[in-house]
mmCIF file of C-alpha atoms in Angstrom:
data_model
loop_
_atom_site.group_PDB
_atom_site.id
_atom_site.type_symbol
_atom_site.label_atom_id
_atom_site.label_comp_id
_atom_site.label_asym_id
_atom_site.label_seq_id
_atom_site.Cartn_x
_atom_site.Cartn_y
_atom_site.Cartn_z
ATOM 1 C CA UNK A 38 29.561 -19.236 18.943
ATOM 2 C CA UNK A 39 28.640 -16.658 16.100
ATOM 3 C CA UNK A 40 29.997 -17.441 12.942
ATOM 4 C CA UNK A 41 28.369 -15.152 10.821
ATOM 5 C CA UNK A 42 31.589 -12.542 10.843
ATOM 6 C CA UNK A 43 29.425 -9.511 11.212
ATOM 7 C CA UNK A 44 27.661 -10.162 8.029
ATOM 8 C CA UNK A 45 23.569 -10.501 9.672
ATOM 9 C CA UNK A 46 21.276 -7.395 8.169
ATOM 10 C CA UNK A 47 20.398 -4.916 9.774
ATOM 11 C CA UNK A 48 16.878 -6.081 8.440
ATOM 12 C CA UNK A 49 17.279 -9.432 9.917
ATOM 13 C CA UNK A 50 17.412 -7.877 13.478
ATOM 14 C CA UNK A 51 14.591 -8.030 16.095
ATOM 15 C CA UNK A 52 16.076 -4.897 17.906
ATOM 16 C CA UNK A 53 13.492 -1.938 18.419
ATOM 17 C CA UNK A 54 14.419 1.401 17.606
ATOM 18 C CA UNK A 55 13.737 4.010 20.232
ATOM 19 C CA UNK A 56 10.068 4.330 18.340
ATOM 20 C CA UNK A 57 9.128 0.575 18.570
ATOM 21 C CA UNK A 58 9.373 -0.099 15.303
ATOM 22 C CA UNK A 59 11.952 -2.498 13.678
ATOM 23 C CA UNK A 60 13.798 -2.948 10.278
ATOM 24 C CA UNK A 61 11.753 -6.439 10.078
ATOM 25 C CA UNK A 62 8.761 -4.512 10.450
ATOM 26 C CA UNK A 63 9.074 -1.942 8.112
ATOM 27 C CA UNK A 64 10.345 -4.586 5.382
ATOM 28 C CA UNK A 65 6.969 -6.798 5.977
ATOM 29 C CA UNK A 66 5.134 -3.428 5.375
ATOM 30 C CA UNK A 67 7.274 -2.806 2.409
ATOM 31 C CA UNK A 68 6.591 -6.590 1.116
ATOM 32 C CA UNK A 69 2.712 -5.673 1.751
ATOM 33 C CA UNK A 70 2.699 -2.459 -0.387
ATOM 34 C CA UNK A 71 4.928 -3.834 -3.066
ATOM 35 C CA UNK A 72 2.056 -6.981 -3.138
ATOM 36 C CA UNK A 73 -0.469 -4.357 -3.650
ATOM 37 C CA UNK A 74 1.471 -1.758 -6.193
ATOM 38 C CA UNK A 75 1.884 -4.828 -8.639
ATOM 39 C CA UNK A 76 -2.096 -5.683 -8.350
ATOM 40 C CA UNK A 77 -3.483 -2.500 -8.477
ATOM 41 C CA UNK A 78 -1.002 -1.612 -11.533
ATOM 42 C CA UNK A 79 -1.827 -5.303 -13.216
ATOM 43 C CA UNK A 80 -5.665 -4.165 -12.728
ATOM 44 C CA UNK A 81 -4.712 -0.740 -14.496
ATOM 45 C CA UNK A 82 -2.564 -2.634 -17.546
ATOM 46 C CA UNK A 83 -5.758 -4.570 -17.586
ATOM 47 C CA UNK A 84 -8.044 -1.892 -18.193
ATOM 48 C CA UNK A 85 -9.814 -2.225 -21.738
ATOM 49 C CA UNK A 86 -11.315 1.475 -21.851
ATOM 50 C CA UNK A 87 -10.049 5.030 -20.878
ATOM 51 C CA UNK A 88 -12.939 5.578 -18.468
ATOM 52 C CA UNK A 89 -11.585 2.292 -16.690
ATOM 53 C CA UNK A 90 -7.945 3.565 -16.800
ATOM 54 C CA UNK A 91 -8.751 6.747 -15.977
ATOM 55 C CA UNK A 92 -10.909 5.879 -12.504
ATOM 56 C CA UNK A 93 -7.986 3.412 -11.942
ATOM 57 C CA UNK A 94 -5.008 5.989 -12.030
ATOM 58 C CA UNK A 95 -6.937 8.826 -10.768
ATOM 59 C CA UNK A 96 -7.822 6.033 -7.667
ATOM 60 C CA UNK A 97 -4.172 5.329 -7.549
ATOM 61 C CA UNK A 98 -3.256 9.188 -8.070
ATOM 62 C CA UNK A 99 -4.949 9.519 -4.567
ATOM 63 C CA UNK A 100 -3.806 6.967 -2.198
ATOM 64 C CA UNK A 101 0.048 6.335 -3.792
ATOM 65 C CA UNK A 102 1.823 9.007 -1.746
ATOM 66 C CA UNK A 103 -0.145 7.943 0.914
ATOM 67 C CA UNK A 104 1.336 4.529 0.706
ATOM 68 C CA UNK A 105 4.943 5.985 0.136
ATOM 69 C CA UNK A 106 5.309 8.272 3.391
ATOM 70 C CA UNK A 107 3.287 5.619 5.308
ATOM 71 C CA UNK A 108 6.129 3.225 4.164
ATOM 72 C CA UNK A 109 9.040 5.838 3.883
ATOM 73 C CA UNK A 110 7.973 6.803 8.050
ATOM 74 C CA UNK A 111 7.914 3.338 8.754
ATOM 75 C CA UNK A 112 11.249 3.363 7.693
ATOM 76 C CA UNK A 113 12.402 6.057 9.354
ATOM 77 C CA UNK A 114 11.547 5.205 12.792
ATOM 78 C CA UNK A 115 13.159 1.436 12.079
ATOM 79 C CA UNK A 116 16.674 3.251 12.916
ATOM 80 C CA UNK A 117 17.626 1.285 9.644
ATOM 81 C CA UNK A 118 20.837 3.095 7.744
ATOM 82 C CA UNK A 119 19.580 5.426 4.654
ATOM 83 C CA UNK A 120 21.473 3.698 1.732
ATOM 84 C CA UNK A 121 19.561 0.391 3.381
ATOM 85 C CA UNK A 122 16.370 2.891 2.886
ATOM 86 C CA UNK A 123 16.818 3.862 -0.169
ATOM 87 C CA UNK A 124 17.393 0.724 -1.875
ATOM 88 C CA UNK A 125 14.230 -0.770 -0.340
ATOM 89 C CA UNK A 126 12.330 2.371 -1.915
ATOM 90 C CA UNK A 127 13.810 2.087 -4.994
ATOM 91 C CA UNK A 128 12.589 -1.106 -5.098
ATOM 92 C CA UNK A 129 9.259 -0.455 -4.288
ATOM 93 C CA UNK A 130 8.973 2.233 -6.800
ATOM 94 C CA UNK A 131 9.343 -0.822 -9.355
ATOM 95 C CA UNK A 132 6.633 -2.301 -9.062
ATOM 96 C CA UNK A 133 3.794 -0.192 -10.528
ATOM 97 C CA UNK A 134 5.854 -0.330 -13.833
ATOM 98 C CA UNK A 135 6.084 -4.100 -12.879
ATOM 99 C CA UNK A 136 2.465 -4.400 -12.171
ATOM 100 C CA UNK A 137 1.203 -2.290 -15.704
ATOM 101 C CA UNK A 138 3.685 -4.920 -17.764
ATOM 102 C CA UNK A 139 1.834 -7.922 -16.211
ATOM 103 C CA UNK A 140 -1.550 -6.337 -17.179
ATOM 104 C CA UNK A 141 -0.533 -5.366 -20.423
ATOM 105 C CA UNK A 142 0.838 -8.615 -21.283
ATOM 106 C CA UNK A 143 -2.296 -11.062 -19.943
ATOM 107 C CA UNK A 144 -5.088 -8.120 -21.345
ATOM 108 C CA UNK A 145 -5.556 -10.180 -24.607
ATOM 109 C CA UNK A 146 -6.128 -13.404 -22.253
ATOM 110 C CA UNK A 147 -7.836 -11.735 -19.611
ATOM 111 C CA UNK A 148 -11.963 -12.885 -19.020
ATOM 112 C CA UNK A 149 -13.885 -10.887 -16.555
ATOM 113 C CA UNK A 150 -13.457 -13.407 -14.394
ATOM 114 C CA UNK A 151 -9.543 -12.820 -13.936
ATOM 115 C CA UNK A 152 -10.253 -9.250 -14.000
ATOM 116 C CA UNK A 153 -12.769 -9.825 -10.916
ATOM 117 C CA UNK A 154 -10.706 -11.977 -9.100
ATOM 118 C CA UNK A 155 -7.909 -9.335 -9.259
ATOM 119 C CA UNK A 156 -9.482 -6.087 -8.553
ATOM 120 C CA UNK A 157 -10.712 -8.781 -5.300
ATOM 121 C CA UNK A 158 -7.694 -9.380 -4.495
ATOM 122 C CA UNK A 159 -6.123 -5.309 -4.871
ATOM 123 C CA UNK A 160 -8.956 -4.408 -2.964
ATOM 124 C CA UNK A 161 -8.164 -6.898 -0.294
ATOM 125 C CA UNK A 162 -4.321 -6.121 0.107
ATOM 126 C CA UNK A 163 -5.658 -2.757 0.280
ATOM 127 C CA UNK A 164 -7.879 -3.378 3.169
ATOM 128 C CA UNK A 165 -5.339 -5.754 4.845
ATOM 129 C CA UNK A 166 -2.597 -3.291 4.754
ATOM 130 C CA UNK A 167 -4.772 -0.194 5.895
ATOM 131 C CA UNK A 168 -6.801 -2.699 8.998
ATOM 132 C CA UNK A 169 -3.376 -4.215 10.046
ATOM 133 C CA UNK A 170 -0.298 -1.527 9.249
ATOM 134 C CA UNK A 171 -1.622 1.802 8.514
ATOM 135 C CA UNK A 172 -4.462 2.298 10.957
ATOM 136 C CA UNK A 173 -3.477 0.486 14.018
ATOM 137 C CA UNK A 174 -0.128 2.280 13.722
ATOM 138 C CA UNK A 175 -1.861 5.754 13.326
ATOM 139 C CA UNK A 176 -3.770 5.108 16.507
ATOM 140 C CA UNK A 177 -0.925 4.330 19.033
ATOM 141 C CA UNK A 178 -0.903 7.898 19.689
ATOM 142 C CA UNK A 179 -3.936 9.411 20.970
ATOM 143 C CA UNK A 180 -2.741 12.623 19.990
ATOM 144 C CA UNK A 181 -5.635 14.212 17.463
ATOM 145 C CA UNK A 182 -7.584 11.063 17.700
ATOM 146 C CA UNK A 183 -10.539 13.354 16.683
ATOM 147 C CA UNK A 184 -9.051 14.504 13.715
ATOM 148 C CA UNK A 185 -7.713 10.586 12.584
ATOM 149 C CA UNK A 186 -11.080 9.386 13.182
ATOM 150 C CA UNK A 187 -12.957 12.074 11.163
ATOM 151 C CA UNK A 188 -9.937 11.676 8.135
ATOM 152 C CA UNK A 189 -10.822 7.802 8.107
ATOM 153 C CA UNK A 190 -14.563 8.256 8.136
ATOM 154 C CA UNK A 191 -13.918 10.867 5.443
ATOM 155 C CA UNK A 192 -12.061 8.558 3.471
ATOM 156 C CA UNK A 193 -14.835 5.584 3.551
ATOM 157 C CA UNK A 194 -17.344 8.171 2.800
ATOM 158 C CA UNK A 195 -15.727 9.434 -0.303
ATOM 159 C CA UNK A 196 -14.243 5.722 -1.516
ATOM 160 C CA UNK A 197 -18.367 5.126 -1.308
ATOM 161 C CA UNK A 198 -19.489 8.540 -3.435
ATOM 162 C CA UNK A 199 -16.834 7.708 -5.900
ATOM 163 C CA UNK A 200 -18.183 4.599 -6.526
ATOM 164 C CA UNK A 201 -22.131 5.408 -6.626
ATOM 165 C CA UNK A 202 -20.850 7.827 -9.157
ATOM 166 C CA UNK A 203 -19.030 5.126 -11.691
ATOM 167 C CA UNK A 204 -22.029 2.798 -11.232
ATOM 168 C CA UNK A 205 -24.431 5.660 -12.637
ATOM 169 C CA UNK A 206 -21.866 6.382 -15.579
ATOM 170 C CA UNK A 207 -22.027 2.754 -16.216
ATOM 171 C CA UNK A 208 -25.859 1.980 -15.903
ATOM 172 C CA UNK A 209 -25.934 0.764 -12.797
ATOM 173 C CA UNK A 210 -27.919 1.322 -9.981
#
């Protein structure tokens, strides 16, 4: 016997849209991403130099919209309603301001320990959500596997030039 008088989310459901994908899904994506926009924005509020802040945002720059229309598709193919949409977005969008606050506010505290540890831990969400969301979910369809596979390698390749180049601007080797 249901008492719940219609009032279970849409979100809550297990049902698959016509895609495979489901509201749940797309919100444990969403949950992912948001994880990752706070870090990566605390890690930019933490930045003590403009060279820092400006590798950080440009790195950001590059893989946000990335992140949006991976989430926004995700979205899209749940079969969730579009107000339901766009107040998941919305809040999503909130947390890079979010994120920069929390930097800005611990900077003064912050020993390069903590700022290790976090740039760790963006860089892991960021791995985590491209090995277990992203990429699997690219390669369901075999269609221009080719082209996916040389866009990822191109991606590693450049994420590794980018940073040989910051390590000679900072004396490294």
């Amino acid at each position: 016997n249901d008492h719940s008088h219609g009032s279970k989310s849409k979100v809550a459901e297990n049902d698959e849209s016509p895609s495979g994908f489901t509201g749940r899904s797309a919100v444990i994506l969403l949950a992912a991403l948001a994880v990752h926009s706070i870090l990566e924005m605390t890690a930019l509020g933490l930045a003590d130099t403009f060279g820092d802040s400006a590798l950080l945002s440009l790195s950001i720059a590059l893989h946000q919209p990335a992140e949006s229309i991976a989430l926004l598709v995700a979205f899209l193919k749940s079969g969730m309603p579009k107000p339901e949409i766009v107040k998941f977005l919305s809040i999503f969008s909130c947390m890079g301001p979010i994120g920069v606050a929390i930097g800005m506010a611990v900077n003064d505290f912050a020993s390069p320990v903590v700022d290790a540890t976090m740039l760790a831990v963006v860089a892991g969400t960021f791995v985590y959500v491209g090995a277990t969301e992203v990429i699997p979910e690219e390669w369901e369809d075999s269609e221009h596997k080719w082209k996916k596979f040389f866009a990822l390698i191109s991606g590693i390749v450049s994420i590794f030039a980018i940073t040989q180049y910051t390590m000679t601007l900072e004396g490294g080797f």
